[in-house]
C-alpha cells in the first residue's frame, strides 16, 4: 500500500477453511491483521500483516477518517487473502475503551433439578445477565442526555448452582443456576465508526470485543486470575486496563493517554514529522545513537538519553494517569503484579516508573510478549513477537471461544445485517443500527393553501401522507415490534402528500351566464371574480395569502349591478318574499320596491334582514327554512335556531315582528 509501512509473514500451513479465524486490531497508529486456527487446545497463527496509517486518522482509539482507515484495512485483507489462498469475508474485531462504562450484575434462573446443565443453558443464563446489565445501565442514565451504549464484551466473575459458587456450570445438576458478570459498554459512535470501516472494506463482523478483554484473554491465563493482577495495554491513543481477582476479571478501565503523547515532545525537540518521531521512539529500546531526518531534510543523530530526557515529563504524566486508574479500579490498593502489553510498553524506564508509582517491587511490573502466551504457536522470526502483537491474538481467541454470543442476523429489505443480540431489540433499534433514514418512515402531509375567500380565511388542504408500512416475517408490525435472530423485516417507505393547489375557476359557479328579470327588465349575470383587487383569470393559480372575491348572483349583487340598494326594501323572488342574501338561479324574477306590506303578509327579521312571509293560519319555525340555503342532511357544524333570542323548536309558532336567527356554527 503506497505510503504505509508494512510488515508481514506467513506460516505454510493449510488449516480447514471453516476453522480459520481472521482478526483485526485497528489501532490509533497501526492496523494488525492475523489469520489463525485451533488445533486441539493450541492456537496457530497462519499469517499476519501490519500497516501504519498514512496520517493521523485516529485519535485516542476513535476513528476520525473512515475512508482512510478502511483503505488500510482493505489492503491488509487483500494481503492476507493472498497468503491464505482464500477469500476473507468475516472478521473479529475489538474496540478501544474510549468512554467505557462497566456494569457488574448477577442473575438467577430456575433449572430442572434432575437434568444436567448444558452449554445452551449457560449461554441463556449469560444472555439474561447481559440483558440485566443493559437494564441497569439504562437506569443509571435515565433522563440524561447522550447517545446509546452498546455492550462490547463481558466476563463471568462466577457461576452459582443452588447458591454454591462453581468455576464451570456444565454437567452440574441443580434447581437454581446463577451467574455474576462484568459487562462493558461503549458509545454507539465508537462502534458505528468501526462497523463503517469494515463495511467499506467488504468485511462482516462475527465478533466484537473490547481490547483489554482480548489482551487479558491471552496475557493472563485463567489459572493466574486467582491472584490480584493488573494488565495494561498501552497503545498509541489509549491505555486500557483490566483487573483480576479470585479467579475472575473484576474491572475494566481506560485512560486517553498513551504512546502518541510521548511522540509529540520528540517532534518538538528534534523538529521531525510525526512518522519520523515514531521511528525514533521505537528505536529507544535499541543500543547506540539514533539516526533521523528532520523537516529541513538534514540527517542527524541523537543519543537515546537525550530523547528520554525530552519525554521525561510526559512519561511521568502517563504513569501517574495509568497508576491512578489501576488504584481506583482495584479499590485503592496496588495489585500484586502488573503485566504490560502494547507497543507503548516498550519505552525504556516505563515499567520501573510504574512500579515506583504503585509502590511495588519493580520485578513485578513486566512486559508480556508472544513468547509468554500459553497455547499459542507463533511464526518463526516473528516481527510481531513483541508486546504489540499480543492483543490481536486475544481478539482471535476470544472470537473463537465466544462467536455467536453478541450478534444476531436480521434481513432488512432483502439485505442481511449483523446486530447485537444482548438485549431485546425492536424494529426501531434494528433500523437505527443500520442507519435507516428515518425520513422514509414518517410521511409528511402536503402543505395547505391558505387564502382569503370573500372576506374569510379559506383553506385547501394538502394531500395526506401515507406512513411507512412495516412487516416482520410477512406480518404487520410497528416500530416497537420485537426482532429475533433470523427475522426478516420489510419496510415499505412512506409516501409524501402533495401540496395543495387551486385555481380561480375552482371557486366560480358551475353554470355559465344566467338570465334574470329584474323589476320588469331582462338582464344577465356572468360568473366573475377579483384577485387581490384586480380582474381574476379563471386559470390563475392561487398563492398563499391571496385575496379572492367571487361575485355570486345574490339579490343584493344583482340589485347593485342595476344601481339599486336593497336596504329597507320589499324583496320578492318568483313572487315570494326573500332575503337580500338569497342566491338566484337562471330565469329568476326579482321584484324590489319600497316597503308596502300587503294584508296577507307579515314581516319578520331573519339573521338581521327584513323578510316578508305569506300570512297563513299558523306559521311555524320550520317554514323559514324555505328562505335559507341550509341542508340539514349535510351538516357544517352545529345548527343554531333562535326565536327572539331564545332556543327555538322546529314546530314553534312565529308571529309578525319576531326576530329569528338560523345558521351553522362551526365546531
XYZ file of C-alpha atoms in Angstrom:
667
model
C 0.000 0.000 0.000
C 1.545 3.289 -1.020
C 2.601 5.460 1.904
C 2.156 2.697 4.512
C 4.839 0.918 6.447
C 4.112 -2.808 6.179
C 5.301 -5.939 7.925
C 4.139 -9.436 7.061
C 4.997 -13.087 7.398
C 3.047 -16.302 6.960
C 3.233 -19.904 8.071
C 2.943 -22.574 5.357
C 0.004 -24.305 6.979
C -3.243 -25.432 5.380
C -5.936 -25.366 8.055
C -9.537 -26.309 7.470
C -11.080 -23.205 5.915
C -14.069 -23.421 8.248
C -11.769 -23.268 11.300
C -9.788 -20.241 10.119
C -10.383 -17.013 12.021
C -9.484 -13.552 10.726
C -8.854 -10.951 13.423
C -8.063 -7.234 13.197
C -6.551 -4.889 15.774
C -7.370 -1.417 14.418
C -5.142 0.872 16.453
C -4.538 4.597 16.535
C -1.209 4.269 14.686
C -1.202 0.761 13.198
C -3.577 -1.904 11.972
C -2.612 -5.537 12.578
C -4.392 -8.451 10.956
C -3.855 -12.152 11.585
C -5.395 -15.412 10.471
C -5.217 -18.488 12.664
C -6.866 -21.743 13.614
C -7.305 -24.056 16.561
C -5.572 -27.442 16.650
C -6.804 -29.077 19.820
C -6.083 -26.598 22.617
C -3.398 -24.818 20.599
C -3.985 -21.656 18.564
C -1.778 -21.469 15.467
C -1.060 -18.172 13.736
C -1.286 -18.860 9.987
C -0.462 -15.419 8.576
C -0.240 -11.820 9.671
C 0.118 -8.313 8.302
C 0.765 -4.921 9.881
C 0.418 -1.488 8.285
C 0.698 2.031 9.632
C -1.866 4.713 8.873
C -0.625 7.257 6.329
C -1.570 10.086 8.677
C -3.304 10.751 11.963
C -6.689 9.340 11.010
C -7.472 8.112 14.537
C -7.224 9.879 17.884
C -7.430 8.210 21.301
C -8.687 4.998 19.729
C -11.564 6.761 17.922
C -11.783 6.596 14.121
C -11.943 10.099 12.612
C -11.356 9.426 8.894
C -13.396 6.350 7.980
C -12.376 6.130 4.266
C -8.627 6.338 5.039
C -8.779 3.744 7.810
C -10.916 1.480 5.604
C -8.261 1.731 2.888
C -5.621 0.302 5.240
C -7.974 -2.461 6.412
C -8.797 -3.397 2.806
C -5.070 -3.608 1.982
C -4.413 -5.917 4.941
C -7.388 -8.064 3.924
C -6.036 -8.356 0.368
C -2.541 -9.349 1.558
C -3.869 -11.993 3.927
C -6.128 -13.393 1.201
C -3.018 -13.915 -0.942
C -1.157 -15.620 1.900
C -4.045 -17.923 2.806
C -5.227 -18.549 -0.736
C -8.844 -17.858 0.096
C -11.341 -15.025 0.338
C -11.789 -13.389 3.754
C -15.290 -12.067 4.321
C -15.757 -12.234 8.093
C -13.593 -10.735 10.795
C -13.297 -10.488 14.563
C -12.523 -7.013 15.890
C -12.046 -5.145 19.146
C -12.843 -1.593 20.187
C -10.671 0.639 22.336
C -12.051 1.512 25.748
C -12.884 5.127 24.893
C -15.833 6.362 27.044
C -16.005 2.876 28.553
C -18.766 2.057 31.033
C -18.913 -1.146 33.087
C -21.812 -2.817 34.893
C -21.469 -5.644 37.402
C -24.632 -7.667 37.958
C -25.935 -11.089 38.950
C -28.924 -13.092 37.696
C -30.503 -16.407 38.660
C -32.687 -18.808 36.690
C -34.681 -21.864 37.668
C -33.493 -25.169 36.216
C -34.822 -28.738 36.074
C -33.053 -30.276 39.055
C -32.780 -33.769 37.542
C -31.219 -32.603 34.250
C -27.541 -31.802 33.715
C -26.709 -28.196 32.897
C -25.757 -27.917 29.224
C -23.936 -25.337 27.113
C -27.249 -23.933 25.885
C -28.357 -23.347 29.484
C -25.128 -21.488 30.237
C -25.460 -19.308 27.148
C -29.057 -18.447 28.029
C -28.004 -17.557 31.577
C -25.244 -15.243 30.384
C -27.550 -13.556 27.873
C -30.054 -12.976 30.680
C -27.246 -11.376 32.689
C -26.364 -9.164 29.735
C -29.967 -8.018 29.400
C -29.953 -7.190 33.101
C -26.719 -5.218 32.657
C -28.333 -3.234 29.831
C -31.322 -2.528 32.051
C -29.140 -1.316 34.925
C -27.074 0.899 32.617
C -30.244 2.443 31.178
C -31.463 3.049 34.731
C -28.337 4.947 35.751
C -28.594 7.092 32.592
C -32.363 7.728 32.882
C -33.163 11.312 31.983
C -29.579 12.032 30.964
C -28.742 13.309 27.532
C -26.415 11.293 25.314
C -26.294 8.520 22.768
C -26.996 4.843 23.208
C -24.372 2.464 24.546
C -23.607 -0.969 23.113
C -22.332 -3.983 25.027
C -18.962 -4.916 23.503
C -17.938 -7.674 25.862
C -18.469 -9.390 29.162
C -16.658 -11.687 31.562
C -18.152 -14.119 34.051
C -16.942 -13.490 37.604
C -18.558 -16.640 38.988
C -21.245 -19.224 38.376
C -23.672 -20.476 41.016
C -25.534 -23.768 41.466
C -28.100 -23.613 44.265
C -26.163 -20.621 45.695
C -22.839 -22.523 45.655
C -20.020 -20.972 43.590
C -18.500 -23.160 40.854
C -15.996 -22.431 38.102
C -17.971 -24.227 35.364
C -21.691 -24.998 35.311
C -21.573 -27.686 32.641
C -22.505 -31.153 33.897
C -23.842 -29.975 37.259
C -27.406 -30.506 38.429
C -29.396 -28.038 40.474
C -32.697 -26.277 40.929
C -31.253 -22.758 40.674
C -28.378 -21.582 38.475
C -26.815 -18.126 38.505
C -24.045 -16.016 37.022
C -22.307 -12.818 38.069
C -20.768 -10.864 35.208
C -18.940 -7.659 34.384
C -20.330 -6.202 31.148
C -18.582 -3.446 29.241
C -20.332 -0.803 27.139
C -19.166 1.748 24.569
C -20.996 4.672 22.905
C -22.757 3.998 19.626
C -20.455 6.426 17.784
C -17.385 4.320 18.597
C -18.997 1.072 17.473
C -20.701 2.545 14.389
C -17.467 4.043 13.041
C -15.754 0.665 13.438
C -18.600 -1.021 11.562
C -18.447 1.609 8.825
C -14.762 0.836 8.243
C -15.435 -2.897 7.986
C -18.345 -2.378 5.595
C -16.215 -0.231 3.275
C -13.539 -2.937 3.296
C -16.078 -5.625 2.378
C -15.957 -7.331 5.762
C -18.679 -8.611 8.081
C -18.052 -8.612 11.859
C -18.536 -12.009 13.511
C -17.432 -10.932 16.969
C -16.807 -7.634 18.717
C -14.941 -7.392 21.988
C -13.022 -4.814 23.982
C -9.251 -4.506 23.571
C -8.443 -5.124 27.260
C -10.713 -8.200 27.229
C -8.828 -9.544 24.219
C -5.400 -8.744 25.654
C -6.059 -10.290 29.059
C -7.513 -13.434 27.474
C -4.022 -14.458 26.360
C -1.735 -12.332 28.575
C -3.128 -13.565 31.907
C -4.309 -17.210 31.740
C -7.319 -18.254 33.865
C -5.048 -20.099 36.301
C -3.313 -16.779 37.149
C -6.556 -14.930 37.848
C -6.865 -16.188 41.398
C -4.242 -13.534 42.092
C -4.896 -9.805 42.217
C -3.241 -8.743 38.957
C -3.458 -5.788 36.588
C -2.969 -5.738 32.846
C -2.197 -2.523 30.962
C -2.420 -2.358 27.160
C -0.524 0.797 26.176
C -1.308 1.619 22.581
C -0.887 4.806 20.604
C -4.116 6.551 21.599
C -5.378 4.840 24.753
C -4.131 2.784 27.671
C -6.626 0.035 28.504
C -6.651 -1.648 31.909
C -8.104 -4.859 33.364
C -8.016 -6.210 36.934
C -8.215 -9.864 38.061
C -9.041 -11.278 41.471
C -10.419 -14.532 42.909
C -10.321 -16.301 39.567
C -12.187 -13.650 37.566
C -11.752 -10.378 35.696
C -13.436 -7.917 38.040
C -12.920 -4.486 36.423
C -12.009 -2.668 33.219
C -10.864 0.873 32.610
C -9.289 3.226 30.085
C -7.265 6.438 30.105
C -6.950 8.590 26.946
C -3.200 8.986 27.196
C -0.668 6.653 25.588
C 2.143 6.498 23.047
C 1.090 9.462 20.890
C 1.559 11.853 23.813
C 5.155 10.607 24.072
C 5.739 11.045 20.327
C 4.745 14.726 20.314
C 7.604 16.093 22.501
C 10.059 14.171 20.286
C 8.669 16.072 17.296
C 9.179 19.395 19.074
C 12.628 18.524 20.388
C 14.111 17.242 17.110
C 11.962 19.105 14.531
C 10.698 15.961 12.830
C 7.327 14.934 11.445
C 5.114 12.533 13.356
C 6.101 9.349 11.481
C 9.825 10.084 11.965
C 9.255 10.740 15.659
C 7.513 7.345 15.894
C 10.602 5.648 14.442
C 12.815 7.447 16.957
C 10.541 6.376 19.822
C 10.683 2.729 18.733
C 14.472 2.910 18.443
C 14.829 3.942 22.104
C 14.897 0.281 23.144
C 17.977 -0.316 20.962
C 21.559 0.446 21.906
C 23.584 3.203 20.295
C 22.761 6.547 18.760
C 19.639 7.064 16.684
C 19.840 8.460 13.151
C 16.929 10.522 11.849
C 15.986 13.115 9.199
C 14.421 16.405 10.321
C 11.853 18.554 8.495
C 14.684 20.506 6.840
C 15.941 17.349 5.158
C 19.067 17.165 7.294
C 20.307 13.833 8.655
C 21.175 13.930 12.348
C 21.977 11.611 15.237
C 20.788 11.733 18.811
C 21.572 9.720 21.926
C 18.681 7.755 23.491
C 19.375 9.508 26.798
C 18.687 12.890 25.209
C 15.357 11.681 23.818
C 14.403 10.129 27.173
C 15.136 13.448 28.831
C 12.798 15.216 26.370
C 9.921 12.834 27.098
C 10.542 12.554 30.848
C 7.668 14.796 31.962
C 5.168 13.234 29.531
C 6.177 9.737 30.594
C 5.606 10.696 34.228
C 2.183 12.061 33.299
C 1.306 8.784 31.544
C 2.448 6.719 34.538
C 0.574 8.938 37.006
C -2.658 8.633 35.000
C -2.395 4.867 34.458
C -1.454 4.117 38.073
C -4.306 6.279 39.389
C -6.791 4.334 37.242
C -5.349 0.994 38.402
C -5.703 2.024 42.050
C -9.261 3.245 41.537
C -10.307 0.033 39.772
C -8.602 -2.068 42.452
C -10.268 -0.408 45.423
C -7.387 1.895 46.347
C -4.749 -0.796 46.827
C -1.950 -1.776 44.413
C -2.180 -5.164 42.665
C 0.346 -7.916 43.308
C 1.754 -7.608 39.806
C 1.230 -5.692 36.547
C 1.536 -7.146 33.043
C 2.165 -4.608 30.264
C 1.331 -5.220 26.592
C 1.029 -2.973 23.549
C 3.708 -1.126 21.625
C 3.858 1.687 24.177
C 5.128 -0.682 26.872
C 8.485 -0.965 25.042
C 9.552 2.538 26.140
C 12.605 2.285 28.424
C 12.049 3.018 32.150
C 8.246 2.710 31.814
C 7.901 -0.429 33.931
C 10.277 0.892 36.606
C 8.355 4.160 36.870
C 5.026 2.321 37.127
C 6.386 0.073 39.900
C 7.600 3.097 41.874
C 4.286 4.880 41.488
C 2.330 1.798 42.641
C 4.881 1.130 45.400
C 5.515 -2.482 44.399
C 8.745 -4.322 43.586
C 9.998 -3.362 40.119
C 10.367 -7.070 39.216
C 6.562 -7.371 39.479
C 5.862 -4.954 36.623
C 6.746 -6.816 33.434
C 6.261 -6.602 29.687
C 4.380 -9.529 28.142
C 5.156 -10.557 24.550
C 4.079 -13.532 22.466
C 6.749 -15.795 23.942
C 4.801 -15.815 27.221
C 1.466 -16.747 25.650
C 0.278 -20.242 26.550
C -1.255 -22.499 23.901
C -0.286 -20.088 21.119
C 2.056 -21.154 18.329
C 3.582 -18.183 16.565
C 5.673 -17.735 13.469
C 9.378 -18.243 13.049
C 11.315 -14.973 13.070
C 8.087 -13.267 14.065
C 8.392 -9.464 13.627
C 5.303 -9.054 15.819
C 6.574 -11.256 18.634
C 6.769 -8.247 20.954
C 4.044 -6.791 23.177
C 2.386 -5.047 20.217
C 1.372 -8.460 18.813
C -0.465 -9.736 21.895
C -3.869 -8.037 21.631
C -4.658 -9.211 18.095
C -4.078 -12.835 19.159
C -6.514 -12.279 22.017
C -9.090 -10.857 19.587
C -8.888 -14.107 17.612
C -9.061 -16.449 20.627
C -11.945 -14.542 22.216
C -13.856 -14.747 18.932
C -13.259 -18.494 18.655
C -14.488 -19.030 22.215
C -17.482 -16.696 22.116
C -18.503 -16.486 18.484
C -22.263 -16.018 18.127
C -22.899 -14.519 21.556
C -23.023 -10.870 20.592
C -24.656 -10.939 17.155
C -27.892 -11.879 15.512
C -28.639 -11.978 11.795
C -31.622 -9.976 10.574
C -32.646 -9.381 6.974
C -33.914 -5.853 6.271
C -35.409 -5.119 2.844
C -33.542 -8.071 1.367
C -30.093 -7.347 2.857
C -28.664 -9.328 5.776
C -27.224 -7.451 8.759
C -25.383 -8.472 11.932
C -26.893 -6.823 15.001
C -26.152 -7.037 18.713
C -28.130 -9.755 20.453
C -27.531 -8.806 24.080
C -30.878 -7.240 24.906
C -34.359 -7.135 23.499
C -34.198 -5.451 20.101
C -37.235 -3.964 18.405
C -37.726 -2.808 14.830
C -36.829 0.795 15.683
C -33.483 -0.195 17.218
C -32.676 -2.565 14.362
C -33.296 0.177 11.794
C -31.222 2.606 13.864
C -28.254 0.233 13.939
C -28.164 0.081 10.125
C -28.664 3.860 9.857
C -32.006 3.577 8.074
C -33.122 7.053 7.031
C -35.965 7.979 9.434
C -37.456 10.242 6.769
C -38.513 7.067 4.961
C -40.617 6.022 7.946
C -42.864 9.010 8.534
C -44.578 10.703 5.627
C -45.159 14.436 5.567
C -48.566 15.826 4.636
C -48.677 18.217 1.720
C -48.674 21.907 2.609
C -52.078 23.571 2.952
C -53.045 26.552 0.799
C -54.473 29.402 2.886
C -56.040 32.487 1.303
C -58.944 34.916 1.810
C -62.179 33.979 0.031
C -64.954 36.551 0.132
C -63.506 38.160 3.255
C -62.957 34.964 5.239
C -59.916 32.712 5.505
C -60.243 29.630 3.345
C -58.037 26.530 3.468
C -57.416 23.989 0.728
C -55.815 21.044 2.462
C -52.762 19.262 1.093
C -52.915 15.541 0.444
C -52.388 13.298 3.440
C -49.164 11.308 3.594
C -49.054 7.556 3.918
C -46.691 6.425 6.676
C -44.354 3.512 6.178
C -45.736 0.020 6.405
C -43.621 -2.422 8.398
C -43.732 -6.197 8.098
C -41.857 -8.717 10.240
C -41.882 -12.176 8.684
C -44.748 -11.031 6.395
C -46.892 -9.996 9.372
C -47.955 -6.392 10.002
C -45.743 -4.831 12.671
C -44.665 -1.464 14.046
C -41.510 0.213 15.313
C -41.928 -1.364 18.757
C -42.335 -4.923 17.476
C -39.635 -7.288 18.795
C -36.994 -8.685 16.449
C -35.327 -12.070 16.842
C -32.435 -13.862 15.201
C -33.316 -14.825 11.626
C -36.268 -12.442 11.298
C -36.976 -10.623 8.040
C -38.087 -7.002 8.175
C -39.724 -5.317 5.201
C -40.146 -1.542 5.300
C -42.407 -0.084 2.622
C -41.309 3.533 2.564
C -43.667 6.344 3.431
C -45.178 8.404 0.610
C -45.258 12.166 0.914
C -48.509 14.110 0.480
C -48.791 16.551 -2.437
C -49.003 20.253 -1.683
C -52.439 21.810 -2.103
C -53.146 23.802 -5.263
C -56.201 25.650 -6.571
C -57.268 27.903 -9.440
C -59.752 30.754 -9.514
C -62.082 28.607 -11.656
C -62.432 26.131 -8.767
C -64.472 28.746 -6.874
C -66.610 30.126 -9.688
C -70.221 28.920 -10.130
C -70.500 25.882 -12.344
C -73.219 27.388 -14.557
C -72.490 29.897 -17.288
C -74.290 33.231 -17.807
C -77.817 33.226 -16.419
C -80.870 35.319 -17.423
C -82.691 37.298 -14.718
C -85.782 39.548 -14.867
C -85.216 42.467 -12.510
C -88.142 44.823 -11.793
C -89.640 44.007 -15.178
C -86.400 44.342 -17.171
C -84.379 41.451 -18.603
C -80.708 41.292 -17.546
C -77.899 38.728 -17.360
C -75.312 37.637 -14.804
C -71.920 36.101 -15.643
C -69.531 34.391 -13.144
C -66.994 36.982 -12.031
C -64.145 37.242 -9.521
C -61.406 39.641 -8.445
C -57.977 38.542 -7.250
C -56.084 40.915 -4.983
C -58.273 43.762 -6.225
C -57.797 43.092 -9.940
C -59.628 41.109 -12.580
C -59.159 37.374 -11.973
C -58.484 34.974 -14.834
C -60.181 31.594 -14.308
C -56.903 29.678 -14.877
C -54.895 31.800 -12.430
C -53.210 29.730 -9.685
C -53.885 30.877 -6.148
C -50.957 31.590 -3.818
C -50.838 31.673 -0.006
C -52.253 34.967 1.276
C -54.180 35.829 -1.904
C -57.485 37.696 -1.607
C -60.157 36.211 -3.870
C -63.625 37.721 -4.133
C -66.172 35.677 -6.084
C -69.266 37.614 -7.072
C -72.231 35.227 -6.898
C -75.766 36.195 -8.098
C -77.405 37.198 -4.838
C -80.388 39.556 -4.861
C -78.171 42.236 -3.349
C -75.420 41.784 -6.010
C -77.894 41.846 -8.909
C -79.547 44.965 -7.470
C -76.173 46.654 -7.030
C -75.364 45.928 -10.670
C -78.617 47.732 -11.528
C -77.684 50.653 -9.251
C -80.224 49.877 -6.518
C -79.799 49.485 -2.740
C -81.855 46.726 -1.094
C -81.874 48.345 2.330
C -85.394 48.788 3.767
C -86.971 47.439 0.600
C -89.503 44.731 -0.016
C -87.858 41.780 -1.837
C -89.710 39.108 -3.729
C -88.147 36.337 -5.810
C -90.514 34.434 -8.057
C -93.420 36.032 -6.182
C -92.250 35.064 -2.707
C -90.539 37.128 -0.038
C -86.762 36.682 0.035
C -83.611 37.939 1.739
C -81.121 40.260 0.108
C -78.514 37.490 0.510
C -80.641 34.920 -1.327
C -78.899 33.361 -4.351
C -80.941 33.421 -7.541
C -80.823 30.997 -10.444
C -81.419 31.149 -14.191
C -84.874 32.554 -15.048
C -85.429 34.155 -11.636
C -87.857 37.092 -11.367
C -86.750 39.685 -8.816
C -89.019 42.467 -7.570
C -87.718 45.168 -5.239
C -89.877 48.077 -4.092
C -90.387 50.482 -1.193
C -91.906 48.643 1.761
C -95.640 48.292 1.198
C -96.755 45.333 3.277
C -99.823 43.544 1.940
C -102.598 42.456 4.343
C -101.873 38.812 3.658
C -98.169 39.177 4.565
C -96.258 39.515 7.816
C -92.774 40.964 8.344
C -90.056 39.234 10.421
C -86.322 39.749 10.843
C -84.146 36.799 9.725
C -80.454 36.964 10.594
C -80.692 40.747 10.778
C -82.537 41.187 7.446
C -86.221 42.006 6.958
C -88.268 39.251 5.309
C -91.927 39.181 4.199
C -93.722 35.897 4.768
C -97.144 34.972 3.413
C -99.770 35.132 6.161
C -101.087 31.670 6.980
C -103.418 30.403 9.672
C -100.286 29.287 11.526
C -96.674 29.924 10.543
C -94.075 27.775 12.345
C -90.293 27.975 12.649
C -89.528 25.291 10.065
C -91.262 27.406 7.366
C -88.301 29.805 7.493
C -86.020 27.061 6.069
C -87.613 27.701 2.673
C -85.856 31.078 2.587
C -82.399 29.853 3.658
C -79.835 27.649 1.892
C -79.485 25.230 4.788
C -79.193 21.499 4.051
C -79.631 19.571 7.286
C -78.563 16.347 5.530
C -75.026 17.752 5.155
C -74.169 19.402 8.483
C -71.465 22.066 8.526
C -71.302 22.372 12.296
C -73.993 22.883 14.927
C -77.317 24.250 13.676
C -78.307 27.324 15.721
C -82.075 28.076 15.892
C -83.258 31.037 17.979
C -86.583 32.833 18.255
C -86.385 36.271 19.853
C -83.033 35.299 21.396
C -84.219 32.007 22.923
C -83.643 28.463 21.596
C -86.388 27.508 19.159
C -88.130 24.287 18.157
C -88.972 23.279 14.603
C -92.738 23.441 15.314
C -92.699 26.634 17.359
C -95.193 29.275 16.160
C -93.827 32.574 14.827
C -95.590 35.923 14.581
C -95.126 39.271 12.849
C -92.174 41.234 14.237
C -90.325 38.153 15.553
C -86.518 38.017 15.380
C -85.147 34.745 14.059
C -81.537 33.534 13.972
C -80.790 30.494 11.833
C -77.220 29.493 10.873
C -74.461 26.874 11.131
C -71.969 27.358 13.981
C -68.580 25.782 13.307
C -67.444 23.332 15.968
